[in-house]
């Protein structure tokens, strides 16, 4: 029994001391935004975590040398964004699409908001809300207008509107402004 316990302890220490052959770099960027309006002051906290993982690969071993050089290997980068709302709820965003967009010569700002995004006009008035669905699209709501939205390959915001009178779908594309 005593031998088995010592054997298990030795095995445990052997497994925990096994080294990993990867370089890992974690970087977190925190942005705090405070919005003051007639309802009071609200603070949003956005944490963007970027993790870079690179496997360590060795070049061929040369005879009569102690050190072996490493060779370049691909780096896998993953980014996650967590947004904490004023009410204390936290949500995770795969890709943050907050940016400036243009439609018909008017400039709009899409910013992360409670459960999706908020579309603001140039004079900082909310012109619509985008709520994420389970199918990686958004429901756009602006007064009486409701549409389905998504971000295309170029990063543009596309809204699909259904017109019941003509039984057709129309498209509005908010072009992203590269900065």
PDB file of C-alpha atoms in Angstrom:
ATOM      1  CA  UNK A   1       0.000   0.000   0.000  1.00  0.00           C
ATOM      2  CA  UNK A   2       2.797   2.361   0.965  1.00  0.00           C
ATOM      3  CA  UNK A   3       4.609   1.574  -2.278  1.00  0.00           C
ATOM      4  CA  UNK A   4       1.497   2.329  -4.322  1.00  0.00           C
ATOM      5  CA  UNK A   5       1.029   5.732  -2.672  1.00  0.00           C
ATOM      6  CA  UNK A   6       4.680   6.659  -3.238  1.00  0.00           C
ATOM      7  CA  UNK A   7       4.380   5.445  -6.828  1.00  0.00           C
ATOM      8  CA  UNK A   8       1.274   7.616  -7.411  1.00  0.00           C
ATOM      9  CA  UNK A   9       2.963  10.680  -5.886  1.00  0.00           C
ATOM     10  CA  UNK A  10       6.020  10.125  -8.090  1.00  0.00           C
ATOM     11  CA  UNK A  11       3.822   9.748 -11.161  1.00  0.00           C
ATOM     12  CA  UNK A  12       1.920  12.936 -10.268  1.00  0.00           C
ATOM     13  CA  UNK A  13       5.136  14.979  -9.969  1.00  0.00           C
ATOM     14  CA  UNK A  14       6.504  13.492 -13.187  1.00  0.00           C
ATOM     15  CA  UNK A  15       3.386  14.503 -15.133  1.00  0.00           C
ATOM     16  CA  UNK A  16       3.230  18.036 -13.704  1.00  0.00           C
ATOM     17  CA  UNK A  17       6.886  18.739 -14.389  1.00  0.00           C
ATOM     18  CA  UNK A  18       6.539  17.792 -18.095  1.00  0.00           C
ATOM     19  CA  UNK A  19       7.409  20.899 -20.106  1.00  0.00           C
ATOM     20  CA  UNK A  20       5.277  22.329 -22.875  1.00  0.00           C
ATOM     21  CA  UNK A  21       6.836  23.131 -26.228  1.00  0.00           C
ATOM     22  CA  UNK A  22       4.918  26.323 -26.980  1.00  0.00           C
ATOM     23  CA  UNK A  23       5.429  30.055 -26.677  1.00  0.00           C
ATOM     24  CA  UNK A  24       2.288  31.791 -25.446  1.00  0.00           C
ATOM     25  CA  UNK A  25       1.742  35.544 -25.444  1.00  0.00           C
ATOM     26  CA  UNK A  26      -1.416  37.006 -23.856  1.00  0.00           C
ATOM     27  CA  UNK A  27      -2.254  40.675 -24.274  1.00  0.00           C
ATOM     28  CA  UNK A  28      -5.346  42.362 -22.839  1.00  0.00           C
ATOM     29  CA  UNK A  29      -6.524  45.836 -23.844  1.00  0.00           C
ATOM     30  CA  UNK A  30      -9.172  47.421 -21.595  1.00  0.00           C
ATOM     31  CA  UNK A  31     -11.328  50.310 -22.809  1.00  0.00           C
ATOM     32  CA  UNK A  32     -13.735  52.079 -20.461  1.00  0.00           C
ATOM     33  CA  UNK A  33     -16.473  54.216 -21.995  1.00  0.00           C
ATOM     34  CA  UNK A  34     -18.718  56.470 -19.936  1.00  0.00           C
ATOM     35  CA  UNK A  35     -21.943  57.704 -21.532  1.00  0.00           C
ATOM     36  CA  UNK A  36     -23.813  60.587 -19.923  1.00  0.00           C
ATOM     37  CA  UNK A  37     -27.363  61.353 -21.009  1.00  0.00           C
ATOM     38  CA  UNK A  38     -30.702  62.368 -19.483  1.00  0.00           C
ATOM     39  CA  UNK A  39     -31.001  58.950 -17.813  1.00  0.00           C
ATOM     40  CA  UNK A  40     -27.708  59.389 -15.957  1.00  0.00           C
ATOM     41  CA  UNK A  41     -24.211  58.073 -16.378  1.00  0.00           C
ATOM     42  CA  UNK A  42     -23.467  54.571 -17.701  1.00  0.00           C
ATOM     43  CA  UNK A  43     -20.073  52.917 -17.868  1.00  0.00           C
ATOM     44  CA  UNK A  44     -19.160  50.197 -20.354  1.00  0.00           C
ATOM     45  CA  UNK A  45     -15.956  48.171 -19.977  1.00  0.00           C
ATOM     46  CA  UNK A  46     -14.540  46.363 -23.024  1.00  0.00           C
ATOM     47  CA  UNK A  47     -11.717  43.829 -22.611  1.00  0.00           C
ATOM     48  CA  UNK A  48      -9.988  42.633 -25.781  1.00  0.00           C
ATOM     49  CA  UNK A  49      -7.773  39.613 -25.172  1.00  0.00           C
ATOM     50  CA  UNK A  50      -5.322  38.584 -27.882  1.00  0.00           C
ATOM     51  CA  UNK A  51      -3.577  35.242 -27.444  1.00  0.00           C
ATOM     52  CA  UNK A  52      -0.698  34.169 -29.681  1.00  0.00           C
ATOM     53  CA  UNK A  53       0.395  30.529 -29.508  1.00  0.00           C
ATOM     54  CA  UNK A  54       3.489  29.302 -31.336  1.00  0.00           C
ATOM     55  CA  UNK A  55       4.788  25.743 -31.253  1.00  0.00           C
ATOM     56  CA  UNK A  56       8.510  25.433 -30.681  1.00  0.00           C
ATOM     57  CA  UNK A  57      10.141  23.389 -33.422  1.00  0.00           C
ATOM     58  CA  UNK A  58      13.807  22.489 -33.529  1.00  0.00           C
ATOM     59  CA  UNK A  59      16.131  22.375 -36.531  1.00  0.00           C
ATOM     60  CA  UNK A  60      18.202  19.305 -37.234  1.00  0.00           C
ATOM     61  CA  UNK A  61      20.721  18.360 -34.601  1.00  0.00           C
ATOM     62  CA  UNK A  62      24.346  18.884 -35.578  1.00  0.00           C
ATOM     63  CA  UNK A  63      26.955  16.442 -34.315  1.00  0.00           C
ATOM     64  CA  UNK A  64      29.122  17.545 -31.374  1.00  0.00           C
ATOM     65  CA  UNK A  65      26.878  20.506 -30.397  1.00  0.00           C
ATOM     66  CA  UNK A  66      24.944  21.026 -27.195  1.00  0.00           C
ATOM     67  CA  UNK A  67      22.426  23.619 -28.347  1.00  0.00           C
ATOM     68  CA  UNK A  68      19.916  23.059 -31.109  1.00  0.00           C
ATOM     69  CA  UNK A  69      18.526  26.079 -32.939  1.00  0.00           C
ATOM     70  CA  UNK A  70      14.786  26.680 -33.228  1.00  0.00           C
ATOM     71  CA  UNK A  71      13.075  27.224 -36.535  1.00  0.00           C
ATOM     72  CA  UNK A  72      10.207  29.550 -37.319  1.00  0.00           C
ATOM     73  CA  UNK A  73       6.761  28.025 -36.990  1.00  0.00           C
ATOM     74  CA  UNK A  74       3.295  29.467 -37.608  1.00  0.00           C
ATOM     75  CA  UNK A  75       1.621  31.572 -34.923  1.00  0.00           C
ATOM     76  CA  UNK A  76      -2.043  30.979 -34.118  1.00  0.00           C
ATOM     77  CA  UNK A  77      -3.778  34.186 -33.029  1.00  0.00           C
ATOM     78  CA  UNK A  78      -7.170  34.214 -31.306  1.00  0.00           C
ATOM     79  CA  UNK A  79      -8.972  37.342 -30.175  1.00  0.00           C
ATOM     80  CA  UNK A  80     -11.918  37.490 -27.811  1.00  0.00           C
ATOM     81  CA  UNK A  81     -13.768  40.586 -26.695  1.00  0.00           C
ATOM     82  CA  UNK A  82     -15.763  40.739 -23.455  1.00  0.00           C
ATOM     83  CA  UNK A  83     -18.066  43.681 -22.839  1.00  0.00           C
ATOM     84  CA  UNK A  84     -19.393  44.487 -19.377  1.00  0.00           C
ATOM     85  CA  UNK A  85     -22.622  46.504 -19.408  1.00  0.00           C
ATOM     86  CA  UNK A  86     -23.615  49.045 -16.741  1.00  0.00           C
ATOM     87  CA  UNK A  87     -26.044  46.527 -15.207  1.00  0.00           C
ATOM     88  CA  UNK A  88     -23.139  44.133 -14.596  1.00  0.00           C
ATOM     89  CA  UNK A  89     -23.924  41.607 -17.332  1.00  0.00           C
ATOM     90  CA  UNK A  90     -21.023  40.429 -19.459  1.00  0.00           C
ATOM     91  CA  UNK A  91     -21.152  39.193 -23.042  1.00  0.00           C
ATOM     92  CA  UNK A  92     -18.488  37.824 -25.350  1.00  0.00           C
ATOM     93  CA  UNK A  93     -18.157  39.107 -28.912  1.00  0.00           C
ATOM     94  CA  UNK A  94     -16.304  36.992 -31.495  1.00  0.00           C
ATOM     95  CA  UNK A  95     -15.342  39.913 -33.723  1.00  0.00           C
ATOM     96  CA  UNK A  96     -15.907  43.514 -32.714  1.00  0.00           C
ATOM     97  CA  UNK A  97     -17.485  45.305 -35.692  1.00  0.00           C
ATOM     98  CA  UNK A  98     -17.472  48.750 -34.049  1.00  0.00           C
ATOM     99  CA  UNK A  99     -16.433  51.253 -36.709  1.00  0.00           C
ATOM    100  CA  UNK A 100     -17.608  54.069 -38.952  1.00  0.00           C
ATOM    101  CA  UNK A 101     -19.814  53.299 -41.951  1.00  0.00           C
ATOM    102  CA  UNK A 102     -21.235  55.405 -44.786  1.00  0.00           C
ATOM    103  CA  UNK A 103     -24.615  55.137 -46.568  1.00  0.00           C
ATOM    104  CA  UNK A 104     -25.892  57.606 -49.192  1.00  0.00           C
ATOM    105  CA  UNK A 105     -23.214  60.142 -48.212  1.00  0.00           C
ATOM    106  CA  UNK A 106     -24.158  60.050 -44.508  1.00  0.00           C
ATOM    107  CA  UNK A 107     -21.672  58.830 -41.922  1.00  0.00           C
ATOM    108  CA  UNK A 108     -22.784  56.389 -39.204  1.00  0.00           C
ATOM    109  CA  UNK A 109     -21.022  54.960 -36.172  1.00  0.00           C
ATOM    110  CA  UNK A 110     -21.674  51.351 -35.158  1.00  0.00           C
ATOM    111  CA  UNK A 111     -20.765  50.801 -31.505  1.00  0.00           C
ATOM    112  CA  UNK A 112     -21.071  47.766 -29.254  1.00  0.00           C
ATOM    113  CA  UNK A 113     -24.172  47.960 -27.097  1.00  0.00           C
ATOM    114  CA  UNK A 114     -26.033  45.738 -24.608  1.00  0.00           C
ATOM    115  CA  UNK A 115     -26.874  42.668 -26.734  1.00  0.00           C
ATOM    116  CA  UNK A 116     -25.478  43.710 -30.086  1.00  0.00           C
ATOM    117  CA  UNK A 117     -24.678  47.073 -31.647  1.00  0.00           C
ATOM    118  CA  UNK A 118     -26.108  50.576 -31.760  1.00  0.00           C
ATOM    119  CA  UNK A 119     -26.176  52.579 -35.006  1.00  0.00           C
ATOM    120  CA  UNK A 120     -25.512  56.295 -34.387  1.00  0.00           C
ATOM    121  CA  UNK A 121     -25.830  59.153 -36.858  1.00  0.00           C
ATOM    122  CA  UNK A 122     -23.230  61.934 -37.152  1.00  0.00           C
ATOM    123  CA  UNK A 123     -25.050  64.005 -34.523  1.00  0.00           C
ATOM    124  CA  UNK A 124     -24.762  61.050 -32.062  1.00  0.00           C
ATOM    125  CA  UNK A 125     -28.481  60.159 -32.187  1.00  0.00           C
ATOM    126  CA  UNK A 126     -29.400  56.473 -32.160  1.00  0.00           C
ATOM    127  CA  UNK A 127     -30.845  55.548 -35.549  1.00  0.00           C
ATOM    128  CA  UNK A 128     -31.196  51.814 -34.926  1.00  0.00           C
ATOM    129  CA  UNK A 129     -30.272  48.802 -32.846  1.00  0.00           C
ATOM    130  CA  UNK A 130     -28.738  45.526 -34.006  1.00  0.00           C
ATOM    131  CA  UNK A 131     -29.416  42.391 -31.939  1.00  0.00           C
ATOM    132  CA  UNK A 132     -27.429  39.197 -32.558  1.00  0.00           C
ATOM    133  CA  UNK A 133     -29.281  36.018 -33.491  1.00  0.00           C
ATOM    134  CA  UNK A 134     -28.139  32.416 -33.199  1.00  0.00           C
ATOM    135  CA  UNK A 135     -27.484  32.230 -36.962  1.00  0.00           C
ATOM    136  CA  UNK A 136     -24.697  34.853 -36.904  1.00  0.00           C
ATOM    137  CA  UNK A 137     -26.988  37.569 -38.242  1.00  0.00           C
ATOM    138  CA  UNK A 138     -28.558  40.581 -36.575  1.00  0.00           C
ATOM    139  CA  UNK A 139     -32.096  41.876 -36.240  1.00  0.00           C
ATOM    140  CA  UNK A 140     -32.128  45.587 -37.068  1.00  0.00           C
ATOM    141  CA  UNK A 141     -34.817  47.701 -35.376  1.00  0.00           C
ATOM    142  CA  UNK A 142     -35.488  51.372 -36.063  1.00  0.00           C
ATOM    143  CA  UNK A 143     -38.936  52.636 -35.100  1.00  0.00           C
ATOM    144  CA  UNK A 144     -41.346  50.691 -37.299  1.00  0.00           C
ATOM    145  CA  UNK A 145     -38.609  49.300 -39.571  1.00  0.00           C
ATOM    146  CA  UNK A 146     -37.292  45.796 -38.908  1.00  0.00           C
ATOM    147  CA  UNK A 147     -34.655  44.123 -41.081  1.00  0.00           C
ATOM    148  CA  UNK A 148     -32.103  41.330 -41.059  1.00  0.00           C
ATOM    149  CA  UNK A 149     -28.483  42.492 -41.013  1.00  0.00           C
ATOM    150  CA  UNK A 150     -25.100  40.872 -41.416  1.00  0.00           C
ATOM    151  CA  UNK A 151     -21.488  41.823 -42.066  1.00  0.00           C
ATOM    152  CA  UNK A 152     -20.179  40.720 -45.463  1.00  0.00           C
ATOM    153  CA  UNK A 153     -16.641  39.579 -46.326  1.00  0.00           C
ATOM    154  CA  UNK A 154     -15.484  43.190 -46.864  1.00  0.00           C
ATOM    155  CA  UNK A 155     -16.747  44.153 -43.378  1.00  0.00           C
ATOM    156  CA  UNK A 156     -19.696  46.183 -44.710  1.00  0.00           C
ATOM    157  CA  UNK A 157     -23.023  46.114 -42.864  1.00  0.00           C
ATOM    158  CA  UNK A 158     -25.810  44.802 -45.129  1.00  0.00           C
ATOM    159  CA  UNK A 159     -29.481  45.190 -44.174  1.00  0.00           C
ATOM    160  CA  UNK A 160     -32.096  43.080 -45.942  1.00  0.00           C
ATOM    161  CA  UNK A 161     -35.590  44.610 -45.880  1.00  0.00           C
ATOM    162  CA  UNK A 162     -38.776  42.847 -46.906  1.00  0.00           C
ATOM    163  CA  UNK A 163     -41.389  44.935 -48.745  1.00  0.00           C
ATOM    164  CA  UNK A 164     -44.794  43.194 -48.396  1.00  0.00           C
ATOM    165  CA  UNK A 165     -46.411  45.380 -51.073  1.00  0.00           C
ATOM    166  CA  UNK A 166     -43.999  44.310 -53.831  1.00  0.00           C
ATOM    167  CA  UNK A 167     -43.040  40.967 -52.224  1.00  0.00           C
ATOM    168  CA  UNK A 168     -39.358  41.784 -52.750  1.00  0.00           C
ATOM    169  CA  UNK A 169     -36.262  42.086 -50.625  1.00  0.00           C
ATOM    170  CA  UNK A 170     -34.238  45.292 -50.831  1.00  0.00           C
ATOM    171  CA  UNK A 171     -30.666  45.698 -49.678  1.00  0.00           C
ATOM    172  CA  UNK A 172     -28.973  48.615 -47.918  1.00  0.00           C
ATOM    173  CA  UNK A 173     -25.193  48.409 -47.659  1.00  0.00           C
ATOM    174  CA  UNK A 174     -23.343  50.526 -45.115  1.00  0.00           C
ATOM    175  CA  UNK A 175     -19.768  50.680 -46.462  1.00  0.00           C
ATOM    176  CA  UNK A 176     -17.066  50.494 -43.827  1.00  0.00           C
ATOM    177  CA  UNK A 177     -14.708  53.466 -43.664  1.00  0.00           C
ATOM    178  CA  UNK A 178     -11.106  52.251 -43.429  1.00  0.00           C
ATOM    179  CA  UNK A 179      -9.171  54.316 -40.919  1.00  0.00           C
TER     180      UNK A 179
END
